[in-house]
Coordinates of C-alpha atoms and ligand atoms in Angstrom, one line a residue:
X1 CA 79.7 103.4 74.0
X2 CA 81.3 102.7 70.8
X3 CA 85.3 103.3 70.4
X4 CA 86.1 105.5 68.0
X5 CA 88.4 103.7 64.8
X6 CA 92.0 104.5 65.5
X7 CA 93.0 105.0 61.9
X8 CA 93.5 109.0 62.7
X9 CA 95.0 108.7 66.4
X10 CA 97.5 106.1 64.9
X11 CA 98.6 108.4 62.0
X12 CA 99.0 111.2 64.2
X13 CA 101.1 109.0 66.4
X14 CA 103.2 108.4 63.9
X15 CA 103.7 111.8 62.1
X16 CA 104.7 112.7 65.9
X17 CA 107.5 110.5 66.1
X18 CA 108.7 111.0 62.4
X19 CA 108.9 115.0 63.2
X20 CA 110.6 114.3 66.3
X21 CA 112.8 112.4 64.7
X22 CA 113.8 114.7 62.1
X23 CA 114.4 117.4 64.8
X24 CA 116.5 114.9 66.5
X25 CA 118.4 114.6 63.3
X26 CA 117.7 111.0 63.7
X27 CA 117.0 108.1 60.6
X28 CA 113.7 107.7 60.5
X29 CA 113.9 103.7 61.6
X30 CA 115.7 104.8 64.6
X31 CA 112.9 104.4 66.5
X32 CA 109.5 103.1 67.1
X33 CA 106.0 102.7 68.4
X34 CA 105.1 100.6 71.0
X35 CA 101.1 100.6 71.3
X36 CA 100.0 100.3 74.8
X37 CA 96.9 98.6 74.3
X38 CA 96.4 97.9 78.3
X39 CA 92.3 98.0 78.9
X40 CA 91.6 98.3 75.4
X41 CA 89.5 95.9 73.8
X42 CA 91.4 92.6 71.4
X43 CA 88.8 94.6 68.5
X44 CA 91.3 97.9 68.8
X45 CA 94.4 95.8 68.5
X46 CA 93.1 94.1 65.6
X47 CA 92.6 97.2 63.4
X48 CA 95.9 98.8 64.9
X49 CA 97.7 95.7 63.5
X50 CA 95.9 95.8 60.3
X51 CA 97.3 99.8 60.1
X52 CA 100.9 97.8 60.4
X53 CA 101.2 98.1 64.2
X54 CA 102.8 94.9 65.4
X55 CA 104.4 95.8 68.6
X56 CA 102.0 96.2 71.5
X57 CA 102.6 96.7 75.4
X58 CA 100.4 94.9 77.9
X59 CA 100.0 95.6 81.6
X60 CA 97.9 93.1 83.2
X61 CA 99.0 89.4 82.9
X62 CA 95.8 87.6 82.6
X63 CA 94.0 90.9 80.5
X64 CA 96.7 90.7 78.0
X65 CA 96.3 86.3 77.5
X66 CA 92.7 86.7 76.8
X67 CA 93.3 89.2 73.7
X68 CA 96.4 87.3 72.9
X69 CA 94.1 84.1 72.5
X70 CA 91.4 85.7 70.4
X71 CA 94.1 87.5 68.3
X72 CA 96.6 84.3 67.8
X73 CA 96.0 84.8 64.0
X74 CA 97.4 88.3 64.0
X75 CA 101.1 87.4 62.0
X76 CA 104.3 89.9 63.1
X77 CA 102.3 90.6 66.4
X78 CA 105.0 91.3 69.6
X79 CA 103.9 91.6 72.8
X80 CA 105.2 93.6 75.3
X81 CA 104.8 92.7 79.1
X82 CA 105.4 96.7 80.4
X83 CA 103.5 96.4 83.9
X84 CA 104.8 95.3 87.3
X85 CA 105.6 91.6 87.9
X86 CA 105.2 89.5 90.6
X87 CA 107.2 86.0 90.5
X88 CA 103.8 84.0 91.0
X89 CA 103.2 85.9 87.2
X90 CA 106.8 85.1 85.6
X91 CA 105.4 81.5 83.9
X92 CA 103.1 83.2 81.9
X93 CA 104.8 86.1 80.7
X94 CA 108.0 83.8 80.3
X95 CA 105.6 81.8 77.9
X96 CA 103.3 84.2 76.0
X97 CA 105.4 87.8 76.0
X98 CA 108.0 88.6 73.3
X99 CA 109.3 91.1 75.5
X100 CA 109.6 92.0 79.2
X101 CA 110.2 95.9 79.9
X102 CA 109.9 96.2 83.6
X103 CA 112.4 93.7 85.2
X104 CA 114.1 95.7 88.3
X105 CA 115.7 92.8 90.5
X106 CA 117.3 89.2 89.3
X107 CA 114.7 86.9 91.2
X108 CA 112.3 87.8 88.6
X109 CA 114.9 87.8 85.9
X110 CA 116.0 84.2 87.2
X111 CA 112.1 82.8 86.9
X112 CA 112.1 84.2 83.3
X113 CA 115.2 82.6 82.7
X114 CA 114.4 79.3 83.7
X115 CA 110.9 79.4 82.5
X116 CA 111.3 80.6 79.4
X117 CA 110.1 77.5 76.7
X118 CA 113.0 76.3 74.6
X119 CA 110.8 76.0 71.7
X120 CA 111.5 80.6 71.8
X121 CA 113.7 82.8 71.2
X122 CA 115.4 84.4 74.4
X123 CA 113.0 86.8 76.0
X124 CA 113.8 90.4 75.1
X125 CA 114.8 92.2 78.5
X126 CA 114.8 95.5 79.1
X127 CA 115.9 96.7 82.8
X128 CA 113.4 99.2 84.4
X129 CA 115.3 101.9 86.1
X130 CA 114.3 104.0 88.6
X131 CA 114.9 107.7 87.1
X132 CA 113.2 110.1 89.1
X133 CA 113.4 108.6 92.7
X134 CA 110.0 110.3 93.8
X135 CA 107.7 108.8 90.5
X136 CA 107.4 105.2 91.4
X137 CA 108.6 102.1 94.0
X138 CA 109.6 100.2 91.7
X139 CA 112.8 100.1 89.1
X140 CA 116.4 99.6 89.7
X141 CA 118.5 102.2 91.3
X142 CA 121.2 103.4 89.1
X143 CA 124.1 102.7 91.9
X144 CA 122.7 99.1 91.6
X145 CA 122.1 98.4 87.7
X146 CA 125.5 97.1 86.6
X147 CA 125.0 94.5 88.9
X148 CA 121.6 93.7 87.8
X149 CA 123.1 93.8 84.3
X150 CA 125.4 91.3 84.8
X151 CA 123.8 88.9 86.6
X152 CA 120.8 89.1 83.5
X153 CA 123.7 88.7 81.0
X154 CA 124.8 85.3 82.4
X155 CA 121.1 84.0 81.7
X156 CA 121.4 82.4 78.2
X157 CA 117.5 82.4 78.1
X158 CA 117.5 86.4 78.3
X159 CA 119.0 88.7 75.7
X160 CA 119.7 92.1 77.3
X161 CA 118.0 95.0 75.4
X162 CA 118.2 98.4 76.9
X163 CA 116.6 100.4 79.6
X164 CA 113.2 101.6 80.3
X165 CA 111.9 104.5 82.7
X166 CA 109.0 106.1 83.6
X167 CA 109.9 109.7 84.7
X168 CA 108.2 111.7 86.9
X169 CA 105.4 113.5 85.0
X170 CA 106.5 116.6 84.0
X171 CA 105.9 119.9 82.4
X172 CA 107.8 121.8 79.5
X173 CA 110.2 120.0 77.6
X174 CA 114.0 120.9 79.9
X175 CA 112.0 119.5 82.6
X176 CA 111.0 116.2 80.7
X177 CA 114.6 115.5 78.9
X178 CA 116.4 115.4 82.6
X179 CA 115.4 112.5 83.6
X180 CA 115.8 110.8 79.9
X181 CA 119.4 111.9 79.6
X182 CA 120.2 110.4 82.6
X183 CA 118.7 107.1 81.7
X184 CA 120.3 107.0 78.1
X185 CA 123.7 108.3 79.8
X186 CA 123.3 105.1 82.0
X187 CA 122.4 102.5 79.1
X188 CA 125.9 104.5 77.1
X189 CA 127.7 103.5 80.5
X190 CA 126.4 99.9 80.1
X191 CA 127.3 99.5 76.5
X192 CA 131.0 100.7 78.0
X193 CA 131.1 98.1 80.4
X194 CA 129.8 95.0 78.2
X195 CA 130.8 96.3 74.4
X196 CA 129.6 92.6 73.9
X197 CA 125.9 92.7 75.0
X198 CA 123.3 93.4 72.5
X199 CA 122.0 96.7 74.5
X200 CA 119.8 98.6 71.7
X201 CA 116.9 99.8 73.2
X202 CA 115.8 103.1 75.4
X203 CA 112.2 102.3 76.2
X204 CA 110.9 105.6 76.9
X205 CA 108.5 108.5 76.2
X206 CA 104.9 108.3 76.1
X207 CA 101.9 109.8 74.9
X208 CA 102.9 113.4 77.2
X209 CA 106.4 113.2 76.2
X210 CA 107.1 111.4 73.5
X211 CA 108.9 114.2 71.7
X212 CA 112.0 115.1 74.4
X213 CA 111.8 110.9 74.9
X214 CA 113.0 111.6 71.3
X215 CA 115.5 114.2 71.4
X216 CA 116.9 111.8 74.4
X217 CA 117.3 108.8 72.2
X218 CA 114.7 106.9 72.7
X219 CA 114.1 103.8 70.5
X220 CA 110.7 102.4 71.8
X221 CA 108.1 104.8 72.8
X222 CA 105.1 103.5 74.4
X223 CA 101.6 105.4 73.7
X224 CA 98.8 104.3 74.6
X225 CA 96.0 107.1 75.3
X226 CA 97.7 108.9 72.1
X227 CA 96.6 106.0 70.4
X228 CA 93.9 104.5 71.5
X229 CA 92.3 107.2 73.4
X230 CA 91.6 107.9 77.1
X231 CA 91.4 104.9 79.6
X232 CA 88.0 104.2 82.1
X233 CA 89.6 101.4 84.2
X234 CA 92.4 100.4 86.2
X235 CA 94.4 103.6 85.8
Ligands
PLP1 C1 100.1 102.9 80.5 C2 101.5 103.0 80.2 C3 102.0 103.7 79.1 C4 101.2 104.5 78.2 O1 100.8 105.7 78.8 P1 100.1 106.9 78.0 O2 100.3 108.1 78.8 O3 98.6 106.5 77.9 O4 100.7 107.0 76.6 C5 103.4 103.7 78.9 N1 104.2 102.9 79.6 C6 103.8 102.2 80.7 C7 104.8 101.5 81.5 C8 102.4 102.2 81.0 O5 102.0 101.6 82.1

């Protein structure tokens, strides 16, 4: 089976986010797309990035640096390591990823620190928080992240971004903006504590609820299956 081209999906995308902005009340360059391009083939990346895409979002370590080698010509291109990470994964991610959206707990934060190439800028952190306890094992608890945050800003490899979340699904748009309040009430607490630290980024909303992600003040939004359509493997 042929996929279809994603000239429509990705206009669509974007319109979204530029009405959602404007019902924020929000400059239009407040905020971004984030294509998750997890399972999809290097071929749909290519023509996303030819529609101006350049940030993408990867879940699978060794998935991701096969397309990444076939698409090394693509200029602009940032790669976004979104997925869970285990430290025996840290090298490559340290190496090939622009970004790193998922760190919950310093160990990891220490390997990409220390195995981050000096030849690169600082990895782009941010710190996955655990929003809606039920959704998911991993992410940072609240109570702990200033901790976490700390220890991350001591790591001159590392440059401190923002906050990411994935809430619980669910339905209606009240329901949706709880959880995302609480997360961008948490990274305003953080830019409190460390007026210093270059904490910009609220990596949250996607394809479902992109548009309360929004009206929370979110800066990165990750879509994939609004993008790039529906998903056969892994999840
Ligand atoms: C897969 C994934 C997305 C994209 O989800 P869609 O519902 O397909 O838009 C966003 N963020 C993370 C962390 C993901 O794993």
């Amino acid at each position: 089976m042929t996929e279809p081209a994603i000239s429509e999906s990705l206009a669509t995308a974007r319109r979204r986010l530029t009405d959602a902005l404007a019902e924020a009340g929000r400059p239009v360059a407040d905020a971004r797309l984030l294509a998750v391009s997890k399972t999809k083939p290097a071929a749909m990346i290519r023509e996303a990035w030819h529609l101006g895409q350049r940030d993408f979002g990867e879940n699978y370590v060794q998935e991701a640096l096969d397309k990444q080698a076939v698409l090394a010509d693509l200029e602009g291109i940032a790669w976004h390591f979104i997925g869970p990470l285990q430290s025996n994964k840290t090298r490559e991610v340290a190496e090939h990823f622009a970004w790193v959206h998922s760190v919950d707990r310093v160990k990891i934060a220490r390997r990409l620190n220390d195995q981050r190439p000096a030849a690169l800028e600082p990895l782009d952190i941010c710190l996955q928080v655990n929003i809606s306890a039920e959704a998911s094992k991993s992410g940072v608890s609240l109570a702990e992240l200033p901790t976490l945050a700390e220890a991350i800003l001591d790591m001159p490899r590392l440059r401190l971004r923002g906050l990411m979340a994935i809430p619980a699904p669910a339905q209606g748009r009240t329901a949706q903006r709880a959880p995302m309040a609480r997360l961008r009430e948490a990274l305003e607490e953080l830019r409190k504590r460390f007026p210093d630290a270059p904490l910009d980024t609220l990596s949250m909303g996607m394809s479902d609820d992109l548009e309360a992600a929004v009206l929370e003040g979110a800066t990165l939004v990750r879509l994939g299956t609004a993008i790039f359509g529906a998903r056969q493997r892994h999840d």
